[in-house]
Short mmCIF file of C-alpha atoms in Angstrom, two decimals:
data_model
loop_
_atom_site.label_atom_id
_atom_site.label_comp_id
_atom_site.label_asym_id
_atom_site.label_seq_id
_atom_site.Cartn_x
_atom_site.Cartn_y
_atom_site.Cartn_z
CA UNK A 279 -13.39 -21.07 11.17
CA UNK A 280 -12.04 -19.91 14.50
CA UNK A 281 -9.93 -16.79 14.64
CA UNK A 282 -6.23 -17.48 14.85
CA UNK A 283 -4.14 -16.03 17.62
CA UNK A 284 -1.60 -13.38 16.67
CA UNK A 285 1.25 -15.70 17.69
CA UNK A 286 -0.05 -18.62 15.59
CA UNK A 287 -0.67 -16.40 12.59
CA UNK A 288 2.84 -14.93 12.97
CA UNK A 289 4.33 -18.42 12.88
CA UNK A 290 2.23 -19.30 9.79
CA UNK A 291 3.41 -16.08 8.11
CA UNK A 292 7.07 -16.84 8.85
CA UNK A 293 6.66 -20.43 7.71
CA UNK A 294 4.94 -19.31 4.51
CA UNK A 295 7.66 -16.81 3.65
CA UNK A 296 10.21 -19.54 4.36
CA UNK A 297 8.42 -22.01 2.08
CA UNK A 298 8.36 -19.45 -0.77
CA UNK A 299 12.12 -18.92 -0.36
CA UNK A 300 12.77 -22.64 -0.06
CA UNK A 301 10.80 -23.38 -3.24
CA UNK A 302 12.43 -20.63 -5.28
CA UNK A 303 15.96 -21.35 -3.99
CA UNK A 304 15.57 -24.99 -5.00
CA UNK A 305 14.23 -23.84 -8.37
CA UNK A 306 17.23 -21.54 -8.71
CA UNK A 307 19.56 -24.49 -8.13
CA UNK A 308 17.68 -26.52 -10.76
CA UNK A 309 17.95 -23.64 -13.27
CA UNK A 310 21.67 -23.16 -12.51
CA UNK A 311 22.37 -26.86 -13.03
CA UNK A 312 20.36 -26.75 -16.27
CA UNK A 313 22.42 -23.76 -17.44
CA UNK A 314 25.70 -25.52 -16.62
CA UNK A 315 24.64 -28.70 -18.43
CA UNK A 316 23.62 -26.69 -21.49
CA UNK A 317 26.88 -24.74 -21.49
CA UNK A 318 28.88 -27.99 -21.41
CA UNK A 319 26.90 -29.62 -24.17
CA UNK A 320 27.47 -26.67 -26.54
CA UNK A 321 29.95 -27.36 -29.37
CA UNK A 322 33.31 -25.73 -28.74
CA UNK A 323 33.24 -23.50 -31.82
CA UNK A 324 33.59 -20.30 -29.86
CA UNK A 325 37.39 -19.82 -30.14
CA UNK A 326 37.29 -19.89 -33.95
CA UNK A 327 34.51 -17.32 -34.01
CA UNK A 328 36.47 -15.14 -31.65
CA UNK A 329 39.49 -15.20 -33.95
CA UNK A 330 37.39 -14.14 -36.90
CA UNK A 331 35.69 -11.33 -35.03
CA UNK A 332 36.69 -7.79 -35.98
CA UNK A 333 38.75 -6.01 -33.36
CA UNK A 334 37.30 -2.58 -34.06
CA UNK A 335 34.69 -2.45 -31.32
CA UNK A 336 34.04 0.97 -29.90
CA UNK A 337 34.22 1.69 -26.20
CA UNK A 338 30.89 1.01 -24.56
CA UNK A 339 30.32 -2.40 -26.11
CA UNK A 340 27.85 -3.97 -23.74
CA UNK A 341 27.95 -7.77 -23.31
CA UNK A 342 26.55 -9.59 -26.33
CA UNK A 343 25.39 -6.56 -28.31
CA UNK A 344 28.21 -4.88 -30.16
CA UNK A 345 28.12 -1.11 -30.48
CA UNK A 346 30.22 0.54 -33.18
CA UNK A 347 30.50 4.29 -32.57
CA UNK A 348 27.06 4.29 -30.97
CA UNK A 349 26.57 5.56 -27.41
CA UNK A 350 24.50 3.39 -25.01
CA UNK A 351 21.73 5.95 -24.85
CA UNK A 352 21.28 6.00 -28.64
CA UNK A 353 21.41 2.20 -28.75
CA UNK A 354 18.65 1.97 -26.12
CA UNK A 355 16.52 4.42 -28.11
CA UNK A 356 17.06 2.55 -31.38
CA UNK A 357 16.10 -0.76 -29.78
CA UNK A 358 12.97 0.77 -28.24
CA UNK A 359 11.96 2.35 -31.58
CA UNK A 360 12.48 -0.91 -33.50
CA UNK A 361 10.41 -2.83 -30.92
CA UNK A 362 7.65 -0.24 -31.15
CA UNK A 363 7.62 -0.15 -34.97
CA UNK A 364 7.41 -3.90 -35.45
CA UNK A 365 4.97 -4.28 -32.55
CA UNK A 366 6.98 -6.86 -30.62
CA UNK A 367 7.90 -6.66 -26.93
CA UNK A 368 11.54 -5.76 -26.42
CA UNK A 369 12.15 -8.92 -24.42
CA UNK A 370 11.34 -10.98 -27.52
CA UNK A 371 13.98 -9.30 -29.67
CA UNK A 372 17.72 -9.80 -29.70
CA UNK A 373 20.01 -7.19 -31.17
CA UNK A 374 23.45 -8.44 -32.22
CA UNK A 375 25.13 -5.18 -33.17
CA UNK A 376 24.42 -1.54 -33.90
CA UNK A 377 26.80 0.40 -36.13
CA UNK A 378 26.76 4.02 -37.15
CA UNK A 379 26.98 4.35 -40.96
CA UNK A 380 29.14 7.37 -41.68
CA UNK A 381 29.06 9.36 -44.92
CA UNK A 382 32.44 9.34 -46.70
CA UNK B 238 -58.67 -1.30 -17.82
CA UNK B 239 -57.50 1.13 -15.19
CA UNK B 240 -54.66 3.12 -16.73
CA UNK B 241 -53.67 4.61 -13.38
CA UNK B 242 -53.30 1.17 -11.79
CA UNK B 243 -51.30 -0.06 -14.80
CA UNK B 244 -48.92 2.87 -14.61
CA UNK B 245 -48.56 2.36 -10.86
CA UNK B 246 -47.77 -1.33 -11.41
CA UNK B 247 -45.19 -0.42 -14.08
CA UNK B 248 -43.58 2.03 -11.69
CA UNK B 249 -43.55 -0.46 -8.82
CA UNK B 250 -41.95 -3.12 -10.98
CA UNK B 251 -39.29 -0.78 -12.36
CA UNK B 252 -35.82 -0.59 -10.96
CA UNK B 253 -36.31 3.13 -10.23
CA UNK B 254 -38.92 2.33 -7.54
CA UNK B 255 -36.47 -0.07 -5.93
CA UNK B 256 -34.06 2.81 -5.32
CA UNK B 257 -36.69 4.32 -3.01
CA UNK B 258 -37.23 1.04 -1.13
CA UNK B 259 -35.29 0.15 2.02
CA UNK B 260 -31.57 -0.15 1.23
CA UNK B 261 -32.06 1.14 -2.34
CA UNK B 262 -29.59 3.96 -1.71
CA UNK B 263 -26.83 1.39 -1.42
CA UNK B 264 -27.47 0.33 -5.01
CA UNK B 265 -27.18 3.96 -6.07
CA UNK B 266 -23.80 4.21 -4.35
CA UNK B 267 -22.59 1.02 -6.04
CA UNK B 268 -23.74 2.32 -9.42
CA UNK B 269 -21.68 5.44 -8.73
CA UNK B 270 -18.72 3.18 -7.81
CA UNK B 271 -19.20 1.38 -11.16
CA UNK B 272 -19.11 4.71 -12.98
CA UNK B 273 -15.89 5.68 -11.19
CA UNK B 274 -14.29 2.33 -12.07
CA UNK B 275 -15.40 2.74 -15.70
CA UNK B 276 -13.84 6.21 -15.71
CA UNK B 277 -10.58 4.83 -14.28
CA UNK B 278 -10.53 2.00 -16.81
CA UNK B 279 -11.52 3.95 -19.93
CA UNK B 280 -10.10 7.44 -19.36
CA UNK B 281 -7.17 6.73 -17.03
CA UNK B 282 -6.45 3.33 -18.64
CA UNK B 283 -6.05 1.54 -15.27
CA UNK B 284 -5.84 -2.17 -16.25
CA UNK B 285 -8.67 -1.49 -18.75
CA UNK B 286 -8.94 -5.02 -20.10
CA UNK B 287 -10.18 -6.26 -16.74
CA UNK B 288 -11.38 -3.14 -14.97
CA UNK B 289 -13.90 -2.22 -17.67
CA UNK B 290 -15.44 -5.71 -17.43
CA UNK B 291 -15.43 -5.67 -13.62
CA UNK B 292 -16.99 -2.20 -13.54
CA UNK B 293 -19.72 -3.19 -15.96
CA UNK B 294 -20.43 -6.31 -13.92
CA UNK B 295 -20.73 -4.05 -10.86
CA UNK B 296 -23.18 -1.85 -12.73
CA UNK B 297 -25.32 -4.75 -13.98
CA UNK B 298 -25.50 -6.55 -10.65
CA UNK B 299 -26.57 -3.41 -8.79
CA UNK B 300 -29.35 -2.40 -11.16
CA UNK B 301 -32.43 -3.44 -9.13
CA UNK B 302 -34.51 -6.11 -10.83
CA UNK B 303 -31.84 -7.17 -13.32
CA UNK B 304 -31.71 -10.65 -11.71
CA UNK B 305 -28.47 -11.46 -13.49
CA UNK B 306 -26.69 -12.61 -10.34
CA UNK B 307 -28.18 -14.24 -7.22
CA UNK B 308 -25.99 -14.01 -4.17
CA UNK B 309 -28.42 -16.16 -2.18
CA UNK B 310 -27.82 -19.12 -4.53
CA UNK B 311 -24.08 -18.84 -4.06
CA UNK B 312 -24.43 -18.46 -0.29
CA UNK B 313 -26.36 -21.73 -0.26
CA UNK B 314 -23.77 -23.39 -2.52
CA UNK B 315 -20.85 -22.24 -0.36
CA UNK B 316 -22.67 -23.32 2.80
CA UNK B 317 -22.97 -26.79 1.23
CA UNK B 318 -26.78 -26.92 1.34
CA UNK B 319 -28.15 -30.21 0.14
CA UNK B 320 -29.09 -30.29 -3.53
CA UNK B 321 -27.33 -27.01 -4.29
CA UNK B 322 -25.19 -27.87 -7.28
CA UNK B 323 -23.91 -26.10 -10.40
CA UNK B 324 -26.77 -27.74 -12.31
CA UNK B 325 -29.33 -26.14 -10.01
CA UNK B 326 -27.59 -22.78 -10.32
CA UNK B 327 -27.73 -23.06 -14.13
CA UNK B 328 -31.47 -23.76 -13.90
CA UNK B 329 -32.35 -21.09 -11.35
CA UNK B 330 -29.66 -18.44 -11.85
CA UNK B 331 -29.14 -15.60 -14.27
CA UNK B 332 -26.52 -15.10 -16.96
CA UNK B 333 -23.84 -13.87 -14.55
CA UNK B 334 -24.51 -16.78 -12.18
CA UNK B 335 -23.70 -19.14 -15.04
CA UNK B 336 -20.53 -17.26 -15.96
CA UNK B 337 -19.54 -17.13 -12.28
CA UNK B 338 -19.34 -20.92 -12.19
CA UNK B 339 -16.06 -20.58 -14.09
CA UNK B 340 -14.69 -18.35 -11.32
CA UNK B 341 -15.81 -20.47 -8.39
CA UNK B 342 -14.56 -23.65 -10.08
CA UNK B 343 -11.16 -21.99 -10.60
CA UNK B 344 -11.35 -22.34 -14.40
CA UNK B 345 -10.88 -18.72 -15.47
CA UNK B 346 -7.82 -17.89 -13.32
CA UNK B 347 -6.11 -21.08 -14.51
CA UNK B 348 -6.89 -20.35 -18.18
CA UNK B 349 -5.62 -16.79 -17.74
CA UNK B 350 -2.40 -18.31 -16.41
CA UNK B 351 -2.24 -20.44 -19.57
CA UNK B 352 -2.31 -17.22 -21.59
CA UNK B 353 0.18 -15.50 -19.28
CA UNK B 354 2.53 -18.45 -19.73
CA UNK B 355 2.18 -18.21 -23.51
CA UNK B 356 3.02 -14.50 -23.37
CA UNK B 357 5.95 -14.73 -20.95
CA UNK B 358 9.58 -15.03 -21.94
CA UNK B 359 11.41 -16.68 -19.05
CA UNK B 360 14.74 -16.03 -20.82
CA UNK B 361 15.85 -13.19 -18.47
CA UNK B 362 15.18 -15.46 -15.48
CA UNK B 363 17.11 -18.35 -17.04
CA UNK B 364 19.99 -16.01 -17.86
CA UNK B 365 20.13 -14.84 -14.25
CA UNK B 366 18.63 -17.51 -11.95
CA UNK B 367 19.40 -15.37 -8.87
CA UNK B 368 16.38 -13.32 -9.96
CA UNK B 369 14.30 -16.03 -8.30
CA UNK B 370 15.53 -14.80 -4.91
CA UNK B 371 14.09 -11.36 -5.62
CA UNK B 372 10.78 -12.95 -6.67
CA UNK B 373 10.75 -14.66 -3.26
CA UNK B 374 11.78 -11.56 -1.29
CA UNK B 375 8.94 -9.57 -2.86
CA UNK B 376 6.30 -11.89 -1.36
CA UNK B 377 6.96 -10.30 2.05
CA UNK B 378 3.80 -8.17 1.84
CA UNK B 379 1.63 -11.27 1.37
CA UNK B 380 2.52 -12.59 4.78
CA UNK B 381 2.70 -9.26 6.62
CA UNK B 382 -0.77 -8.34 5.31
CA UNK B 383 -2.01 -11.80 6.28
CA UNK B 384 -0.80 -11.15 9.81
CA UNK B 385 -2.31 -7.67 9.80
CA UNK B 386 -5.66 -9.04 8.65
CA UNK B 387 -5.70 -11.49 11.55
CA UNK B 388 -5.08 -8.57 13.91
CA UNK B 389 -8.00 -6.70 12.34
CA UNK B 390 -10.34 -9.61 13.13
CA UNK B 391 -10.47 -11.59 9.88
CA UNK B 392 -10.49 -15.40 9.98
CA UNK B 393 -7.46 -17.35 8.76
CA UNK B 394 -8.85 -18.12 5.25
CA UNK B 395 -10.06 -14.53 4.84
CA UNK B 396 -6.69 -13.15 5.97
CA UNK B 397 -4.88 -15.46 3.54
CA UNK B 398 -7.07 -14.21 0.67
CA UNK B 399 -6.42 -10.58 1.63
CA UNK B 400 -2.68 -11.15 2.01
CA UNK B 401 -2.32 -12.57 -1.50
CA UNK B 402 -3.19 -9.11 -2.89
CA UNK B 403 0.48 -8.40 -2.08
CA UNK B 404 1.47 -10.94 -4.72
CA UNK B 405 0.29 -8.36 -7.29
CA UNK B 406 -1.16 -11.14 -9.36
CA UNK B 407 -4.88 -10.84 -10.16
CA UNK B 408 -5.60 -14.42 -11.28
CA UNK B 409 -3.76 -15.85 -8.25
CA UNK B 410 -5.71 -13.57 -5.88
CA UNK B 411 -9.02 -14.58 -7.49
CA UNK B 412 -8.09 -18.28 -7.49
CA UNK B 413 -7.15 -18.31 -3.80
CA UNK B 414 -10.12 -16.20 -2.71
CA UNK B 415 -12.67 -18.42 -4.48
CA UNK B 416 -11.15 -21.36 -2.63
CA UNK B 417 -10.84 -19.80 0.82
CA UNK B 418 -13.14 -16.78 1.20
CA UNK B 419 -15.51 -16.43 -1.78
CA UNK B 420 -17.60 -13.91 0.18
CA UNK B 421 -14.71 -11.43 -0.16
CA UNK B 422 -14.07 -11.94 -3.87
CA UNK B 423 -15.47 -8.59 -5.07
CA UNK B 424 -13.45 -6.27 -2.83
CA UNK B 425 -10.28 -8.38 -3.10
CA UNK B 426 -10.38 -8.52 -6.92
CA UNK B 427 -11.06 -4.81 -7.22
CA UNK B 428 -8.31 -3.94 -4.70
CA UNK B 429 -5.82 -6.26 -6.46
CA UNK B 430 -6.42 -4.90 -9.96
CA UNK B 431 -6.64 -1.28 -8.81
CA UNK B 432 -3.32 -1.44 -6.99
CA UNK B 433 -1.70 -3.25 -9.93
CA UNK B 434 -2.79 -0.35 -12.11
CA UNK B 435 -1.42 2.10 -9.56
CA UNK B 436 2.06 0.52 -9.45
CA UNK B 437 3.66 3.48 -11.30
CA UNK B 438 2.38 5.70 -8.47
CA UNK B 439 2.91 3.38 -5.49
CA UNK B 440 6.41 2.05 -6.19
CA UNK B 441 8.61 5.05 -7.17
CA UNK B 442 8.44 6.86 -3.78
CA UNK B 443 9.34 3.61 -2.01
CA UNK B 444 12.18 2.98 -4.47
CA UNK B 445 13.63 6.42 -3.80
CA UNK B 446 13.18 5.99 -0.06
CA UNK B 447 14.92 2.62 0.06
CA UNK B 448 17.86 3.25 -2.29
CA UNK B 449 20.61 5.82 -2.76
CA UNK B 450 21.19 7.63 -6.05
CA UNK B 451 24.47 5.73 -6.44
CA UNK B 452 22.64 2.40 -6.13
CA UNK B 453 19.92 3.44 -8.57
CA UNK B 454 22.52 4.52 -11.13
CA UNK B 455 24.23 1.11 -11.29
CA UNK B 456 24.50 -0.20 -14.85
CA UNK B 457 24.16 -3.96 -15.11
CA UNK B 458 26.05 -6.11 -17.60
CA UNK B 459 23.98 -7.70 -20.32
CA UNK B 460 22.87 -11.22 -19.47
CA UNK B 461 24.00 -14.30 -21.36
CA UNK B 462 22.06 -15.69 -24.30
CA UNK B 463 19.71 -18.52 -23.35
CA UNK B 464 19.44 -21.55 -25.64
CA UNK B 465 16.15 -22.79 -27.06
CA UNK B 466 16.62 -26.15 -25.32
CA UNK B 467 16.83 -24.45 -21.92
CA UNK B 468 13.63 -22.57 -22.64
CA UNK B 469 11.85 -25.81 -23.55
CA UNK B 470 13.10 -27.75 -20.54
CA UNK B 471 12.32 -24.93 -18.10
CA UNK B 472 8.47 -25.13 -18.07
CA UNK B 473 8.58 -28.92 -17.85
CA UNK B 474 11.06 -28.80 -14.95
CA UNK B 475 9.20 -26.03 -13.08
CA UNK B 476 5.79 -27.73 -13.41
CA UNK B 477 7.19 -31.05 -12.20
CA UNK B 478 9.23 -29.58 -9.38
CA UNK B 479 6.81 -26.96 -8.00
CA UNK B 480 3.73 -29.19 -8.17
CA UNK B 481 5.62 -31.97 -6.39
CA UNK B 482 6.63 -29.45 -3.71
CA UNK B 483 3.15 -27.92 -3.32
CA UNK B 484 0.44 -29.97 -5.09
CA UNK B 485 -2.16 -27.25 -4.40
CA UNK B 486 -0.39 -25.02 -6.95
CA UNK B 487 -1.13 -27.52 -9.75
CA UNK B 488 -3.95 -25.58 -11.51
CA UNK B 489 -2.01 -22.31 -11.64
CA UNK B 490 1.56 -23.51 -12.14
CA UNK B 491 0.43 -26.33 -14.45
CA UNK B 492 -1.43 -23.94 -16.76
CA UNK B 493 1.30 -21.28 -16.59
CA UNK B 494 3.96 -23.73 -17.64
CA UNK B 495 1.81 -25.45 -20.27
CA UNK B 496 1.21 -22.05 -21.89
CA UNK B 497 4.95 -21.36 -21.79
CA UNK B 498 5.72 -24.76 -23.33
CA UNK B 499 3.29 -23.94 -26.18
CA UNK B 500 5.31 -20.78 -26.73
CA UNK B 501 8.78 -22.26 -26.59
CA UNK B 502 8.54 -25.75 -28.05
CA UNK B 503 8.18 -24.43 -31.62
CA UNK B 504 5.69 -27.03 -32.81
CA UNK B 505 2.46 -25.62 -31.34
CA UNK B 506 2.32 -22.17 -32.86
CA UNK B 507 -1.45 -22.31 -33.38
CA UNK B 508 -2.08 -23.30 -29.76
CA UNK B 509 0.34 -20.63 -28.58
CA UNK B 510 -1.50 -18.03 -30.65
CA UNK B 511 -4.90 -19.12 -29.32
CA UNK B 512 -3.70 -19.25 -25.69
CA UNK B 513 -2.27 -15.74 -25.71
CA UNK B 514 -4.93 -14.08 -27.86
CA UNK B 515 -8.38 -15.57 -28.47
CA UNK B 516 -8.64 -17.72 -25.34
CA UNK B 517 -7.11 -15.06 -23.12
CA UNK B 518 -9.53 -12.43 -24.40
CA UNK B 519 -12.60 -14.63 -24.01
CA UNK B 520 -11.67 -15.66 -20.48
CA UNK B 521 -10.82 -12.06 -19.55
CA UNK B 522 -14.35 -10.98 -20.56
CA UNK B 523 -15.98 -13.77 -18.53
CA UNK B 524 -13.71 -13.24 -15.52
CA UNK B 525 -14.12 -9.47 -15.41
CA UNK B 526 -17.89 -9.34 -15.69
CA UNK B 527 -18.55 -12.22 -13.30
CA UNK B 528 -16.14 -10.90 -10.63
CA UNK B 529 -17.84 -7.50 -10.94
CA UNK B 530 -21.19 -9.22 -10.41
CA UNK B 531 -20.15 -10.21 -6.88
CA UNK B 532 -20.01 -6.59 -5.74
CA UNK B 533 -23.55 -6.66 -4.37
CA UNK B 534 -24.33 -3.42 -2.51
CA UNK B 535 -25.28 -5.11 0.78
CA UNK B 536 -21.98 -7.00 0.89
CA UNK B 537 -19.62 -4.48 -0.65
CA UNK B 538 -20.56 -1.38 1.31
CA UNK B 539 -19.08 -2.33 4.64
CA UNK B 540 -16.22 -1.48 6.96
CA UNK B 541 -14.76 -4.84 5.97
CA UNK B 542 -14.24 -3.57 2.40
CA UNK B 543 -12.40 -0.51 3.68
CA UNK B 544 -10.15 -2.76 5.77
CA UNK B 545 -9.42 -4.92 2.70
CA UNK B 546 -8.57 -1.87 0.59
CA UNK B 547 -6.21 -0.59 3.32
CA UNK B 548 -4.59 -4.00 3.85
CA UNK B 549 -4.17 -4.38 0.09
CA UNK B 550 -2.17 -1.16 -0.05
CA UNK B 551 -0.06 -2.33 2.90
CA UNK B 552 0.52 -5.67 1.15
CA UNK B 553 1.61 -4.02 -2.11
CA UNK B 554 3.89 -1.53 -0.41
CA UNK B 555 5.59 -4.07 1.85
CA UNK B 556 6.08 -6.47 -1.06
CA UNK B 557 7.83 -3.67 -2.94
CA UNK B 558 9.99 -2.94 0.12
CA UNK B 559 10.76 -6.68 0.49
CA UNK B 560 11.95 -6.84 -3.12
CA UNK B 561 14.07 -3.71 -2.68
CA UNK B 562 15.67 -5.11 0.49
CA UNK B 563 16.48 -8.27 -1.48
CA UNK B 564 17.92 -6.08 -4.24
CA UNK B 565 20.06 -4.14 -1.77
CA UNK B 566 21.43 -7.36 -0.27
CA UNK B 567 22.32 -8.60 -3.77
CA UNK B 568 23.90 -5.20 -4.53
CA UNK B 569 26.18 -5.60 -1.52
CA UNK B 570 26.97 -9.27 -2.14
CA UNK B 571 27.75 -8.67 -5.83
CA UNK B 572 30.10 -5.80 -5.03
CA UNK B 573 27.77 -3.21 -6.53
CA UNK B 574 27.09 -4.99 -9.82
CA UNK B 575 23.34 -5.49 -9.28
CA UNK B 576 21.01 -2.49 -9.33
CA UNK B 577 18.66 -2.88 -6.33
CA UNK B 578 15.81 -1.30 -8.30
CA UNK B 579 15.19 -4.59 -10.09
CA UNK B 580 14.08 -6.02 -6.71
CA UNK B 581 10.82 -4.10 -6.74
CA UNK B 582 9.87 -5.87 -9.99
CA UNK B 583 9.65 -9.09 -7.96
CA UNK B 584 6.06 -8.24 -7.05
CA UNK B 585 4.89 -9.77 -10.39
CA UNK B 586 2.44 -7.42 -12.15
CA UNK B 587 4.15 -8.32 -15.42
CA UNK B 588 5.46 -6.22 -17.14
CA UNK B 589 4.43 -2.98 -15.41
CA UNK B 590 6.67 -3.45 -12.34
CA UNK B 591 9.68 -4.10 -14.60
CA UNK B 592 8.88 -0.94 -16.57
CA UNK B 593 8.83 1.07 -13.34
CA UNK B 594 12.32 -0.26 -12.49
CA UNK B 595 13.48 0.76 -15.98
CA UNK B 596 12.03 4.28 -15.66
CA UNK B 597 13.47 4.90 -12.19
CA UNK B 598 16.86 3.48 -13.21
CA UNK B 599 16.99 5.81 -16.21
CA UNK B 600 16.08 8.80 -14.06
CA UNK B 601 19.18 8.14 -11.94
CA UNK B 602 21.39 7.36 -14.93
CA UNK B 603 20.07 8.23 -18.42
CA UNK B 604 22.21 5.53 -20.04
CA UNK B 605 20.77 2.83 -17.78
CA UNK B 606 18.78 0.05 -19.38
CA UNK B 607 17.29 -2.17 -16.67
CA UNK B 608 14.19 -3.55 -18.38
CA UNK B 609 15.56 -6.97 -19.30
CA UNK B 610 17.25 -7.37 -15.92
CA UNK B 611 14.01 -6.49 -14.13
CA UNK B 612 12.02 -8.98 -16.22
CA UNK B 613 13.83 -11.82 -14.40
CA UNK B 614 12.52 -10.94 -10.90
CA UNK B 615 9.22 -9.92 -12.49
CA UNK B 616 8.45 -13.39 -13.90
CA UNK B 617 10.00 -14.99 -10.79
CA UNK B 618 7.36 -13.07 -8.82
CA UNK B 619 4.61 -14.86 -10.77
CA UNK B 620 6.01 -18.22 -9.67
CA UNK B 621 6.63 -16.88 -6.15
CA UNK B 622 3.06 -15.65 -5.69
CA UNK B 623 1.73 -18.99 -7.00
CA UNK B 624 3.87 -20.79 -4.40
CA UNK B 625 2.64 -18.42 -1.67
CA UNK B 626 -0.96 -19.09 -2.74
CA UNK B 627 -0.27 -22.82 -2.77
CA UNK B 628 1.11 -22.65 0.76
CA UNK B 629 -1.91 -20.69 2.06
CA UNK B 630 -4.26 -23.09 0.29
CA UNK B 631 -2.48 -26.05 1.83
CA UNK B 632 -2.78 -24.50 5.32
CA UNK B 633 -6.36 -23.18 5.14
CA UNK B 634 -7.99 -25.19 2.33
CA UNK B 635 -10.70 -27.73 3.06
#
């Protein structure tokens, strides 16, 4: 094959980078729509669960995982140790809450 | 019977005598290269599952007289000589020629993608779809290295194969190179896997250079929980959508998403297990040893190889920078809620690049836990590099 000129190859490079962005942006839109559809189709049982939830969460509760008197750093270590012990990647595990058990 | 003549004949037929023949020193150098690669794989644990196989293939193919791999057969096949088919290669070739058919036909990289799909949890990406933008941004090095390779005198297909090293995805690099520039497969595969193994050394200085301590210390909120249904629909939607957009990505994206569907659909546990364990291991052995076999001394020891190694490093580094720039833009647009370090994970190399983001994030803020957030761009990078390869294949493919 003939050698490409620097200008032509530059245009191909720009076009290629653009195509990658175009493809992934469209995919992002598809995934966002999918997420919205799924969120709408979920049964509306959330308010009841919220009422029943205990109100004694410690400061530092992060998103879905609930931390009770456990600092973030300790929680991260516990999750890493559990993943290591059971031999499963961390991204395959979901921790719902971590609570410190205190001696009376 | 003349014992002297017999001993002389034995000597002349041995591989040792071939080292003293014209060009024999090159084989010695390649054997030394094989030893170094074995050391890096076994002692330093640089991508050992593939590097040990590649290094041993390099050793076997450069032992004079082994006749396991015949470059001349493959040259004739690639040149399209009449009568040169896989059947003829099976009849006339050695063991590694036969295994190499799986590489040149694109079977091994696709089957590896099947296993990668079965091992990958796309949950973090589904929870934060904007991660896909970082996977796209981190393909910058692919196209800059492509441009650089053209400037260094490579042809378009060769430059495309060199550029894809920046995708940090071994199977994709091998797949594209066998299609566009099979003569460069050895150096490109070795450069790609070596740099992937060196990610913990290559990325951190760039991450520190491109971000401030305040940016690196940003703690991100935990992502939402992703439903099982979303995870099942995702591989079907991606395969349909991406293959329609770029049909040349079908072998890679099709296998990646089929493997992921095996994992997520919940009714194919046995297939999922085989795809991510037994099949993956078998194909990894075949791929490693047959790619190593292409590192013939006469071809490998050239200035061209040095250029490829240098361009590969440029590709990796610029891809990392591209991802970090994307991360910094998202940091600004989100009002400081997104840690830009997750951008560098967009170079694929799953999960090592995400681990590097986690380590660097924790250095800046010990309570930082970025791993799951970085997994989103990380798996988006796999799709991004497959799209980049599909584009280059569409432009330069036959």
